[in-house]
PDB file of C-alpha atoms in Angstrom:
ATOM      1  CA  MET T   1      28.887  28.569  47.360  1.00  0.00           C
ATOM      2  CA  THR T   2      27.328  29.444  44.079  1.00  0.00           C
ATOM      3  CA  TYR T   3      29.076  26.727  41.936  1.00  0.00           C
ATOM      4  CA  THR T   4      27.730  23.714  44.397  1.00  0.00           C
ATOM      5  CA  ILE T   5      24.219  25.344  43.914  1.00  0.00           C
ATOM      6  CA  ILE T   6      24.797  25.555  40.498  1.00  0.00           C
ATOM      7  CA  MET T   7      25.948  21.840  40.324  1.00  0.00           C
ATOM      8  CA  ILE T   8      22.896  20.573  43.035  1.00  0.00           C
ATOM      9  CA  VAL T   9      20.194  22.170  40.795  1.00  0.00           C
ATOM     10  CA  SER T  10      22.096  20.607  37.296  1.00  0.00           C
ATOM     11  CA  VAL T  11      21.766  16.770  38.837  1.00  0.00           C
ATOM     12  CA  LEU T  12      18.381  17.612  39.925  1.00  0.00           C
ATOM     13  CA  ILE T  13      17.858  18.684  36.492  1.00  0.00           C
ATOM     14  CA  VAL T  14      19.279  15.295  34.794  1.00  0.00           C
ATOM     15  CA  LEU T  15      17.789  13.214  37.770  1.00  0.00           C
ATOM     16  CA  GLY T  16      14.208  14.660  36.920  1.00  0.00           C
ATOM     17  CA  ILE T  17      14.726  14.400  32.939  1.00  0.00           C
ATOM     18  CA  ALA T  18      15.986  10.426  33.546  1.00  0.00           C
ATOM     19  CA  ALA T  19      13.057   9.915  35.741  1.00  0.00           C
ATOM     20  CA  ALA T  20      10.548  11.269  33.088  1.00  0.00           C
ATOM     21  CA  PHE T  21      12.029   9.291  30.316  1.00  0.00           C
ATOM     22  CA  GLY T  22      12.037   6.155  32.425  1.00  0.00           C
ATOM     23  CA  PHE T  23       8.113   6.636  33.255  1.00  0.00           C
ATOM     24  CA  ALA T  24       7.677   7.394  29.805  1.00  0.00           C
ATOM     25  CA  VAL T  25       9.440   3.882  28.481  1.00  0.00           C
ATOM     26  CA  ASN T  26       7.645   1.980  31.130  1.00  0.00           C
ATOM     27  CA  SER T  27       4.583   3.318  30.123  1.00  0.00           C
ATOM     28  CA  GLY T  28       4.886   2.469  26.480  1.00  0.00           C
ATOM     29  CA  TYR T  29       5.507  -1.169  27.267  1.00  0.00           C
ATOM     30  CA  ASN T  30       2.915  -1.336  30.039  1.00  0.00           C
ATOM     31  CA  TYR T  31       0.241   0.013  26.907  1.00  0.00           C
ATOM     32  CA  LYS T  32      -1.788  -2.923  25.648  1.00  0.00           C
ATOM     33  CA  HIS T  33      -1.750  -3.301  21.689  1.00  0.00           C
ATOM     34  CA  THR T  34      -4.447  -4.654  19.855  1.00  0.00           C
ATOM     35  CA  VAL T  35      -4.637  -5.616  16.644  1.00  0.00           C
ATOM     36  CA  ASP T  36      -7.850  -5.553  14.395  1.00  0.00           C
ATOM     37  CA  PRO T  37      -9.585  -8.967  12.810  1.00  0.00           C
ATOM     38  CA  LEU T  38      -9.002  -9.384   9.105  1.00  0.00           C
ATOM     39  CA  PRO T  39     -11.938  -8.477   7.048  1.00  0.00           C
ATOM     40  CA  ASP T  40     -14.722 -10.839   6.217  1.00  0.00           C
ATOM     41  CA  ASN T  41     -14.425 -12.104   2.348  1.00  0.00           C
ATOM     42  CA  GLU T  42     -16.239  -9.093   0.346  1.00  0.00           C
ATOM     43  CA  ASP T  43     -17.318 -11.614  -1.988  1.00  0.00           C
ATOM     44  CA  ASN T  44     -19.180 -13.306   0.318  1.00  0.00           C
ATOM     45  CA  ASN T  45     -20.384 -10.955   2.731  1.00  0.00           C
ATOM     46  CA  PRO T  46     -23.721  -9.385   1.828  1.00  0.00           C
ATOM     47  CA  GLU T  47     -22.958  -6.270   4.292  1.00  0.00           C
ATOM     48  CA  HIS T  48     -20.103  -5.316   1.641  1.00  0.00           C
ATOM     49  CA  LYS T  49     -22.500  -5.105  -1.782  1.00  0.00           C
ATOM     50  CA  THR T  50     -23.746  -2.229  -2.443  1.00  0.00           C
ATOM     51  CA  GLU T  51     -27.475  -1.137  -3.971  1.00  0.00           C
ATOM     52  CA  ASN T  52     -26.003  -0.972  -7.499  1.00  0.00           C
ATOM     53  CA  GLU T  53     -24.267  -3.984  -7.694  1.00  0.00           C
ATOM     54  CA  ALA T  54     -25.477  -6.691  -8.842  1.00  0.00           C
ATOM     55  CA  PRO T  55     -25.138 -10.440  -7.222  1.00  0.00           C
ATOM     56  CA  LYS T  56     -22.224 -12.120  -8.844  1.00  0.00           C
ATOM     57  CA  SER T  57     -23.589 -15.691  -9.859  1.00  0.00           C
TER      58      SER T  57
END
């Protein structure tokens, strides 16, 4: 009797861990990945200039 209860509990633990693993993998595949846009060329963008930097001529 004890052996049967231990086996049932063990199988339930293994199934629970497998379900958690499957949920984590599925959530990872459903995640929407984004890529930041490339920054503008710093030489042509006045926002990147500092106050002490003289404009290039």
